[in-house]
mmCIF file of C-alpha atoms in Angstrom:
data_model
loop_
_atom_site.group_PDB
_atom_site.id
_atom_site.type_symbol
_atom_site.label_atom_id
_atom_site.label_comp_id
_atom_site.label_asym_id
_atom_site.label_seq_id
_atom_site.Cartn_x
_atom_site.Cartn_y
_atom_site.Cartn_z
ATOM 1 C CA MET X 1 -91.736 -144.636 191.372
ATOM 2 C CA THR X 2 -89.726 -142.580 189.214
ATOM 3 C CA LYS X 3 -89.318 -138.880 191.123
ATOM 4 C CA PHE X 4 -90.358 -135.850 188.845
ATOM 5 C CA ASP X 5 -87.218 -134.251 187.814
ATOM 6 C CA PRO X 6 -88.483 -130.407 186.961
ATOM 7 C CA LEU X 7 -85.017 -129.579 185.508
ATOM 8 C CA LYS X 8 -85.245 -132.563 183.238
ATOM 9 C CA ILE X 9 -85.448 -131.145 179.637
ATOM 10 C CA SER X 10 -86.409 -133.224 176.617
ATOM 11 C CA ARG X 11 -84.315 -132.761 173.019
ATOM 12 C CA ASP X 12 -85.966 -135.322 171.405
ATOM 13 C CA LEU X 13 -88.090 -135.450 168.413
ATOM 14 C CA ASP X 14 -88.615 -139.254 168.225
ATOM 15 C CA LEU X 15 -90.945 -138.005 171.339
ATOM 16 C CA CYS X 16 -92.940 -135.742 169.014
ATOM 17 C CA ALA X 17 -95.356 -136.384 165.882
ATOM 18 C CA PRO X 18 -93.093 -137.546 163.010
ATOM 19 C CA TYR X 19 -94.814 -135.396 160.151
ATOM 20 C CA PHE X 20 -93.688 -132.377 162.942
ATOM 21 C CA LYS X 21 -90.456 -134.330 163.871
ATOM 22 C CA GLN X 22 -89.760 -134.220 160.033
ATOM 23 C CA LEU X 23 -90.651 -130.521 159.445
ATOM 24 C CA VAL X 24 -89.098 -129.366 162.386
ATOM 25 C CA GLU X 25 -85.755 -130.806 160.995
ATOM 26 C CA LYS X 26 -85.895 -129.641 157.964
ATOM 27 C CA ALA X 27 -86.583 -126.025 159.244
ATOM 28 C CA ILE X 28 -83.146 -126.841 161.173
ATOM 29 C CA ALA X 29 -81.246 -128.062 158.375
ATOM 30 C CA ASP X 30 -82.434 -124.128 156.169
ATOM 31 C CA CYS X 31 -80.981 -122.393 159.060
ATOM 32 C CA ASN X 32 -77.678 -124.331 159.319
ATOM 33 C CA ALA X 33 -77.176 -123.540 155.916
ATOM 34 C CA LEU X 34 -77.835 -119.860 156.505
ATOM 35 C CA GLY X 35 -75.242 -119.993 159.532
ATOM 36 C CA TYR X 36 -77.439 -120.328 162.143
ATOM 37 C CA GLN X 37 -76.521 -123.327 164.603
ATOM 38 C CA VAL X 38 -79.501 -123.615 165.624
ATOM 39 C CA ARG X 39 -81.053 -127.008 167.466
ATOM 40 C CA VAL X 40 -84.000 -128.180 169.286
ATOM 41 C CA PHE X 41 -83.808 -126.892 173.304
ATOM 42 C CA GLU X 42 -86.667 -128.656 174.315
ATOM 43 C CA ALA X 43 -89.541 -130.599 172.499
ATOM 44 C CA PHE X 44 -91.503 -133.207 174.148
ATOM 45 C CA ARG X 45 -92.836 -131.845 177.515
ATOM 46 C CA THR X 46 -94.507 -133.569 180.503
ATOM 47 C CA GLU X 47 -97.405 -131.960 182.042
ATOM 48 C CA GLU X 48 -96.000 -131.915 185.233
ATOM 49 C CA ARG X 49 -92.493 -129.865 183.392
ATOM 50 C CA GLN X 50 -95.201 -127.494 182.135
ATOM 51 C CA ASP X 51 -96.636 -126.396 185.862
ATOM 52 C CA TRP X 52 -93.057 -126.109 187.041
ATOM 53 C CA LEU X 53 -92.043 -123.919 184.129
ATOM 54 C CA TYR X 54 -95.666 -121.725 184.277
ATOM 55 C CA ALA X 55 -95.027 -121.395 187.942
ATOM 56 C CA GLN X 56 -91.813 -119.418 187.375
ATOM 57 C CA GLY X 57 -92.209 -115.744 187.649
ATOM 58 C CA ARG X 58 -95.294 -116.830 189.604
ATOM 59 C CA THR X 59 -94.876 -118.621 193.003
ATOM 60 C CA ARG X 60 -91.415 -118.989 192.177
ATOM 61 C CA GLU X 61 -88.547 -116.455 191.523
ATOM 62 C CA GLY X 62 -87.690 -116.016 188.189
ATOM 63 C CA LYS X 63 -89.037 -114.241 184.517
ATOM 64 C CA ILE X 64 -92.297 -115.889 182.989
ATOM 65 C CA VAL X 65 -91.445 -118.080 180.452
ATOM 66 C CA THR X 66 -94.626 -119.695 179.753
ATOM 67 C CA LYS X 67 -98.738 -119.230 179.484
ATOM 68 C CA ALA X 68 -99.466 -122.152 179.536
ATOM 69 C CA ARG X 69 -100.194 -124.683 182.706
ATOM 70 C CA GLY X 70 -99.474 -128.658 182.326
ATOM 71 C CA GLY X 71 -102.044 -129.562 179.653
ATOM 72 C CA TRP X 72 -102.474 -126.252 177.425
ATOM 73 C CA SER X 73 -99.107 -126.690 175.440
ATOM 74 C CA TRP X 74 -98.448 -128.062 172.512
ATOM 75 C CA HIS X 75 -95.222 -128.987 174.002
ATOM 76 C CA ASN X 76 -97.395 -131.678 176.010
ATOM 77 C CA TYR X 77 -98.869 -133.048 172.882
ATOM 78 C CA GLY X 78 -95.552 -133.544 170.830
ATOM 79 C CA LEU X 79 -96.444 -130.764 168.638
ATOM 80 C CA ALA X 80 -93.997 -127.651 169.412
ATOM 81 C CA GLN X 81 -90.422 -127.047 170.146
ATOM 82 C CA ASP X 82 -88.521 -124.538 171.742
ATOM 83 C CA VAL X 83 -84.961 -123.097 169.479
ATOM 84 C CA ALA X 84 -81.583 -122.243 170.523
ATOM 85 C CA GLN X 85 -78.273 -121.597 168.796
ATOM 86 C CA LEU X 86 -75.750 -124.033 169.815
ATOM 87 C CA ILE X 87 -72.148 -122.634 169.535
ATOM 88 C CA ASN X 88 -68.949 -124.642 170.931
ATOM 89 C CA GLY X 89 -70.837 -126.678 173.541
ATOM 90 C CA VAL X 90 -73.046 -123.483 175.078
ATOM 91 C CA TRP X 91 -76.999 -122.739 174.502
ATOM 92 C CA SER X 92 -77.454 -119.070 172.945
ATOM 93 C CA TRP X 93 -79.980 -116.891 172.741
ATOM 94 C CA ASP X 94 -78.085 -114.086 171.434
ATOM 95 C CA PHE X 95 -79.287 -113.715 167.677
ATOM 96 C CA ASP X 96 -82.456 -112.038 165.740
ATOM 97 C CA PRO X 97 -85.246 -114.761 166.274
ATOM 98 C CA ALA X 98 -86.734 -113.281 163.122
ATOM 99 C CA LYS X 99 -83.673 -114.216 160.739
ATOM 100 C CA ILE X 100 -84.387 -117.884 162.087
ATOM 101 C CA SER X 101 -88.249 -117.749 161.759
ATOM 102 C CA GLN X 102 -88.711 -118.039 158.015
ATOM 103 C CA PRO X 103 -87.257 -121.438 157.409
ATOM 104 C CA PHE X 104 -89.877 -122.401 160.142
ATOM 105 C CA LEU X 105 -92.407 -120.554 159.074
ATOM 106 C CA ASP X 106 -91.904 -122.069 155.163
ATOM 107 C CA GLN X 107 -92.347 -125.842 156.515
ATOM 108 C CA GLY X 108 -96.588 -124.556 157.396
ATOM 109 C CA LEU X 109 -95.128 -124.304 161.775
ATOM 110 C CA GLU X 110 -96.773 -121.613 163.852
ATOM 111 C CA TRP X 111 -94.246 -118.843 165.917
ATOM 112 C CA LEU X 112 -95.044 -117.511 168.765
ATOM 113 C CA TYR X 113 -93.061 -114.194 168.361
ATOM 114 C CA PRO X 114 -93.126 -112.090 170.343
ATOM 115 C CA TYR X 115 -93.914 -113.528 173.198
ATOM 116 C CA GLU X 116 -91.858 -116.999 172.702
ATOM 117 C CA SER X 117 -90.060 -115.734 170.026
ATOM 118 C CA CYS X 118 -88.039 -119.179 169.899
ATOM 119 C CA HIS X 119 -91.051 -120.772 170.213
ATOM 120 C CA PHE X 120 -92.603 -123.510 166.593
ATOM 121 C CA GLN X 121 -95.780 -125.069 167.046
ATOM 122 C CA MET X 122 -98.053 -127.151 164.821
ATOM 123 C CA THR X 123 -101.182 -127.552 165.323
ATOM 124 C CA GLY X 124 -103.588 -128.111 162.327
ATOM 125 C CA GLY X 125 -105.804 -124.878 163.365
ATOM 126 C CA ILE X 126 -107.160 -127.028 166.084
ATOM 127 C CA PRO X 127 -107.885 -124.989 169.663
ATOM 128 C CA ILE X 128 -105.471 -126.717 172.539
ATOM 129 C CA GLU X 129 -109.240 -127.430 173.955
ATOM 130 C CA ILE X 130 -110.266 -129.959 171.565
ATOM 131 C CA ALA X 131 -106.555 -131.283 171.635
ATOM 132 C CA ARG X 132 -106.369 -131.741 174.814
ATOM 133 C CA GLU X 133 -109.779 -134.288 174.460
ATOM 134 C CA THR X 134 -108.979 -135.527 171.642
ATOM 135 C CA ALA X 135 -105.160 -136.910 173.476
ATOM 136 C CA ARG X 136 -106.807 -137.372 176.673
ATOM 137 C CA LYS X 137 -109.879 -139.888 175.222
ATOM 138 C CA PHE X 138 -108.456 -141.152 171.781
ATOM 139 C CA GLY X 139 -104.281 -141.034 171.892
ATOM 140 C CA LEU X 140 -102.056 -138.781 171.070
ATOM 141 C CA PRO X 141 -101.458 -141.117 167.208
ATOM 142 C CA LYS X 142 -105.164 -139.439 166.710
ATOM 143 C CA LEU X 143 -104.776 -136.471 167.857
ATOM 144 C CA TRP X 144 -101.429 -135.839 165.192
ATOM 145 C CA ALA X 145 -103.455 -137.651 162.689
ATOM 146 C CA ASP X 146 -105.970 -134.898 163.108
ATOM 147 C CA VAL X 147 -103.396 -131.857 162.886
ATOM 148 C CA GLU X 148 -101.541 -133.344 159.932
ATOM 149 C CA ASN X 149 -104.652 -133.464 158.111
ATOM 150 C CA GLY X 150 -105.724 -129.674 159.302
ATOM 151 C CA LYS X 151 -108.779 -131.177 161.013
ATOM 152 C CA LYS X 152 -110.840 -128.551 162.845
#
């Protein structure tokens, strides 16, 4: 049995919906062309990591970083990612998120500003309750197809 490591961050867009991955990569390229060294800070997230992050600022020290428990975040379904700048190997959030948001919005991604200013997701207009149910009953490929097709 593998021990859960709550500090393990996945930046691997290959774990995300293929269409979402393409949109994110295009938006990041556009940000870079504007002079922002934007990279994926975190993409797919396990429900265990989501719960660990949710506990921060509630039952564990630190500031609150998410409103979503495990299973209730688009990260858990490979349809969300957080970005930051990677400058000389150091992660930085010292930038105006409004300046990097436009390339993501141009790709049709949703922005959770102001609460999560570096978070972009794709829902296809599907409520998270339906996404959760679809993923559990039919798997991620079905959910990904529904989101890509904009089913509600």
